[in-house]
mmCIF file of C-alpha atoms in Angstrom:
data_model
loop_
_atom_site.group_PDB
_atom_site.id
_atom_site.type_symbol
_atom_site.label_atom_id
_atom_site.label_comp_id
_atom_site.label_asym_id
_atom_site.label_seq_id
_atom_site.Cartn_x
_atom_site.Cartn_y
_atom_site.Cartn_z
ATOM 1 C CA MET A 1321 -23.954 -71.753 -2.649
ATOM 2 C CA ILE A 1322 -21.858 -72.119 -5.794
ATOM 3 C CA SER A 1323 -21.041 -68.387 -5.872
ATOM 4 C CA ILE A 1324 -19.904 -68.567 -2.234
ATOM 5 C CA ARG A 1325 -17.570 -71.446 -3.084
ATOM 6 C CA LYS A 1326 -16.205 -69.518 -6.159
ATOM 7 C CA THR A 1327 -15.687 -66.445 -3.984
ATOM 8 C CA ALA A 1328 -13.944 -68.474 -1.276
ATOM 9 C CA ALA A 1329 -11.801 -70.185 -3.902
ATOM 10 C CA ALA A 1330 -10.891 -66.850 -5.506
ATOM 11 C CA CYS A 1331 -9.945 -65.403 -2.089
ATOM 12 C CA ALA A 1332 -7.852 -68.422 -1.287
ATOM 13 C CA LEU A 1333 -6.086 -68.207 -4.666
ATOM 14 C CA GLY A 1334 -5.481 -64.479 -4.173
ATOM 15 C CA ALA A 1335 -4.047 -65.080 -0.705
ATOM 16 C CA CYS A 1336 -1.742 -67.814 -2.035
ATOM 17 C CA MET A 1337 -0.553 -65.545 -4.839
ATOM 18 C CA THR A 1338 0.078 -62.680 -2.378
ATOM 19 C CA LEU A 1339 2.073 -65.015 -0.076
ATOM 20 C CA ALA A 1340 4.053 -66.344 -3.048
ATOM 21 C CA ALA A 1341 4.894 -62.817 -4.176
ATOM 22 C CA ILE A 1342 5.999 -61.842 -0.667
ATOM 23 C CA GLY A 1343 8.043 -65.018 -0.450
ATOM 24 C CA GLN A 1344 9.719 -64.378 -3.811
ATOM 25 C CA ALA A 1345 10.584 -60.765 -2.874
ATOM 26 C CA ALA A 1346 12.036 -61.926 0.448
ATOM 27 C CA PHE A 1347 13.935 -64.713 -1.331
ATOM 28 C CA ALA A 1348 15.291 -62.267 -3.928
ATOM 29 C CA GLN A 1349 16.480 -59.907 -1.181
ATOM 30 C CA ALA A 1350 17.979 -62.816 0.736
ATOM 31 C CA ASP A 1351 19.925 -63.841 -2.420
ATOM 32 C CA ALA A 1352 21.468 -60.390 -2.724
ATOM 33 C CA PRO A 1353 25.070 -60.379 -1.519
ATOM 34 C CA ALA A 1354 25.742 -58.844 1.870
ATOM 35 C CA PRO A 1355 27.430 -55.447 1.465
ATOM 36 C CA LEU A 1356 31.187 -55.272 1.978
ATOM 37 C CA ALA A 1357 30.846 -51.657 3.167
ATOM 38 C CA THR A 1358 28.057 -49.082 3.498
ATOM 39 C CA GLY A 1359 27.736 -45.278 3.456
ATOM 40 C CA MET A 1360 24.829 -42.816 3.183
ATOM 41 C CA VAL A 1361 24.325 -40.485 0.287
ATOM 42 C CA ASP A 1362 24.613 -36.884 1.333
ATOM 43 C CA SER A 1363 20.812 -36.307 1.376
ATOM 44 C CA GLY A 1364 20.077 -39.422 3.444
ATOM 45 C CA THR A 1365 17.627 -40.824 0.900
ATOM 46 C CA ALA A 1366 19.624 -44.007 0.191
ATOM 47 C CA GLU A 1367 22.439 -46.131 1.477
ATOM 48 C CA GLY A 1368 25.372 -46.919 -0.751
ATOM 49 C CA GLN A 1369 26.450 -50.547 -0.429
ATOM 50 C CA VAL A 1370 29.658 -51.933 -1.967
ATOM 51 C CA ILE A 1371 28.745 -55.374 -3.213
ATOM 52 C CA GLU A 1372 31.921 -56.291 -5.104
ATOM 53 C CA ALA A 1373 35.588 -55.386 -5.056
ATOM 54 C CA VAL A 1374 37.441 -57.687 -7.391
ATOM 55 C CA ARG A 1375 41.127 -57.565 -8.264
ATOM 56 C CA ASN A 1376 41.751 -59.235 -11.625
ATOM 57 C CA GLY A 1377 45.298 -58.803 -12.745
ATOM 58 C CA ASP A 1378 46.134 -55.107 -12.605
ATOM 59 C CA ILE A 1379 42.503 -53.903 -12.418
ATOM 60 C CA LEU A 1380 40.322 -53.423 -9.343
ATOM 61 C CA SER A 1381 36.587 -53.355 -10.179
ATOM 62 C CA ILE A 1382 34.176 -52.016 -7.594
ATOM 63 C CA LYS A 1383 30.360 -52.283 -7.767
ATOM 64 C CA MET A 1384 27.792 -50.540 -5.582
ATOM 65 C CA ARG A 1385 24.055 -50.595 -5.218
ATOM 66 C CA PHE A 1386 21.912 -48.002 -3.478
ATOM 67 C CA LYS A 1387 19.247 -49.161 -1.033
ATOM 68 C CA PRO A 1388 16.284 -46.772 -0.612
ATOM 69 C CA ILE A 1389 15.862 -45.221 2.851
ATOM 70 C CA VAL A 1390 13.265 -42.577 1.937
ATOM 71 C CA SER A 1391 10.604 -43.484 -0.586
ATOM 72 C CA GLY A 1392 9.546 -41.455 -3.596
ATOM 73 C CA LYS A 1393 12.713 -39.389 -4.134
ATOM 74 C CA SER A 1394 14.961 -38.787 -7.133
ATOM 75 C CA GLU A 1395 18.468 -37.465 -6.640
ATOM 76 C CA MET A 1396 21.304 -36.591 -8.917
ATOM 77 C CA VAL A 1397 24.301 -37.746 -6.863
ATOM 78 C CA TYR A 1398 26.616 -36.341 -9.517
ATOM 79 C CA SER A 1399 25.802 -35.085 -13.020
ATOM 80 C CA ALA A 1400 29.231 -35.381 -14.708
ATOM 81 C CA VAL A 1401 32.804 -36.348 -14.116
ATOM 82 C CA THR A 1402 34.858 -33.207 -14.592
ATOM 83 C CA GLN A 1403 38.641 -33.174 -14.621
ATOM 84 C CA ASN A 1404 38.662 -31.685 -11.094
ATOM 85 C CA ASP A 1405 36.186 -34.399 -9.897
ATOM 86 C CA TYR A 1406 38.318 -37.086 -11.519
ATOM 87 C CA GLU A 1407 41.463 -35.877 -9.738
ATOM 88 C CA ASN A 1408 39.858 -35.172 -6.359
ATOM 89 C CA SER A 1409 36.532 -37.024 -5.893
ATOM 90 C CA PHE A 1410 36.790 -40.523 -7.418
ATOM 91 C CA TYR A 1411 39.494 -42.701 -5.872
ATOM 92 C CA VAL A 1412 40.400 -45.631 -3.662
ATOM 93 C CA VAL A 1413 42.990 -45.521 -0.926
ATOM 94 C CA ALA A 1414 45.032 -48.731 -0.438
ATOM 95 C CA GLY A 1415 47.636 -48.642 2.275
ATOM 96 C CA ASN A 1416 48.890 -45.072 2.055
ATOM 97 C CA LYS A 1417 48.450 -44.683 -1.722
ATOM 98 C CA LYS A 1418 45.615 -43.009 -3.630
ATOM 99 C CA TYR A 1419 44.457 -44.653 -6.938
ATOM 100 C CA LEU A 1420 42.427 -42.645 -9.446
ATOM 101 C CA LEU A 1421 39.869 -44.194 -11.842
ATOM 102 C CA LEU A 1422 41.227 -45.789 -14.948
ATOM 103 C CA LYS A 1423 40.426 -44.091 -18.307
ATOM 104 C CA ASP A 1424 39.478 -45.600 -21.669
ATOM 105 C CA SER A 1425 41.169 -44.898 -24.965
ATOM 106 C CA ASN A 1426 39.041 -41.735 -25.379
ATOM 107 C CA ASP A 1427 40.299 -40.368 -22.022
ATOM 108 C CA LYS A 1428 36.921 -41.079 -20.306
ATOM 109 C CA PRO A 1429 36.953 -42.368 -16.705
ATOM 110 C CA LEU A 1430 35.780 -45.951 -16.346
ATOM 111 C CA THR A 1431 32.723 -45.217 -14.224
ATOM 112 C CA ASN A 1432 29.126 -44.048 -14.601
ATOM 113 C CA PRO A 1433 29.224 -40.698 -16.436
ATOM 114 C CA LYS A 1434 26.447 -39.484 -14.068
ATOM 115 C CA LEU A 1435 24.636 -41.005 -11.085
ATOM 116 C CA LEU A 1436 20.907 -40.645 -10.572
ATOM 117 C CA ILE A 1437 19.107 -42.603 -7.889
ATOM 118 C CA ARG A 1438 15.323 -43.035 -7.615
ATOM 119 C CA THR A 1439 13.801 -44.454 -4.485
ATOM 120 C CA SER A 1440 10.464 -46.198 -4.238
ATOM 121 C CA LYS A 1441 8.967 -48.287 -1.495
ATOM 122 C CA ASP A 1442 8.538 -51.331 -3.750
ATOM 123 C CA SER A 1443 12.071 -51.440 -5.121
ATOM 124 C CA PRO A 1444 14.971 -52.901 -3.186
ATOM 125 C CA ILE A 1445 17.478 -50.986 -5.349
ATOM 126 C CA ALA A 1446 17.493 -47.220 -6.158
ATOM 127 C CA GLY A 1447 20.491 -47.286 -8.501
ATOM 128 C CA THR A 1448 23.928 -48.735 -9.121
ATOM 129 C CA TRP A 1449 27.495 -47.541 -9.548
ATOM 130 C CA HIS A 1450 30.716 -49.111 -10.805
ATOM 131 C CA GLY A 1451 34.297 -48.081 -11.261
ATOM 132 C CA LYS A 1452 37.615 -49.528 -12.407
ATOM 133 C CA PHE A 1453 40.869 -48.578 -10.712
ATOM 134 C CA PRO A 1454 44.488 -49.692 -10.895
ATOM 135 C CA ALA A 1455 44.781 -52.709 -8.574
ATOM 136 C CA PRO A 1456 46.891 -52.283 -5.436
ATOM 137 C CA PRO A 1457 49.637 -54.828 -4.748
ATOM 138 C CA LYS A 1458 48.568 -58.327 -3.722
ATOM 139 C CA GLU A 1459 49.518 -57.756 -0.070
ATOM 140 C CA ILE A 1460 46.833 -55.056 0.191
ATOM 141 C CA THR A 1461 43.577 -56.861 1.060
ATOM 142 C CA GLU A 1462 41.230 -53.949 1.608
ATOM 143 C CA VAL A 1463 40.592 -50.409 0.306
ATOM 144 C CA SER A 1464 38.524 -47.291 1.014
ATOM 145 C CA LEU A 1465 36.388 -45.801 -1.740
ATOM 146 C CA THR A 1466 35.515 -42.143 -2.234
ATOM 147 C CA ILE A 1467 32.931 -40.931 -4.802
ATOM 148 C CA PRO A 1468 31.025 -37.651 -4.824
ATOM 149 C CA GLY A 1469 27.808 -37.418 -2.846
ATOM 150 C CA VAL A 1470 28.420 -40.564 -0.725
ATOM 151 C CA GLU A 1471 30.213 -41.057 2.597
ATOM 152 C CA THR A 1472 33.601 -42.615 2.259
ATOM 153 C CA LEU A 1473 33.286 -46.419 2.281
ATOM 154 C CA ASP A 1474 36.026 -47.987 4.396
ATOM 155 C CA ALA A 1475 37.514 -51.470 4.926
ATOM 156 C CA ILE A 1476 36.267 -52.923 1.627
ATOM 157 C CA LYS A 1477 37.647 -56.437 1.369
ATOM 158 C CA ILE A 1478 39.179 -57.306 -2.026
ATOM 159 C CA THR A 1479 38.480 -60.599 -3.746
ATOM 160 C CA ASP A 1480 41.186 -61.940 -6.079
ATOM 161 C CA ARG A 1481 40.353 -63.652 -9.360
#
């Protein structure tokens, strides 16, 4: 009789812990900001989601996360930022003007030097990306973003700080 009660208590505790874990995962996903724009990676394994586009003075910072679509895949979205890539594949368009990534004092673009995403069924995020660009004028309130290996992300609303 005592072992049946212990077994029942252990099952009840396990069920409560499972429900708590599910609730925390759902809560964590619910806390994630809604994307400002979305676009698939070329292979279709993940969805790129712009989660932030902040203009602070003369810099526009954009952040993305990648949501897994297909589980158990690794993909190199891009392996380096060559001069040709810098000039032709990483930019925002604001109004009718194209803005390239900013560079640091060592002439390195202010972005991820490579982008690898890994998808798994248990992870809500497969990878992240960020980039810093010259900020468009204040009257421009949205931009489009182009990076290699991802569909162009349009109508990204800018937040001013």
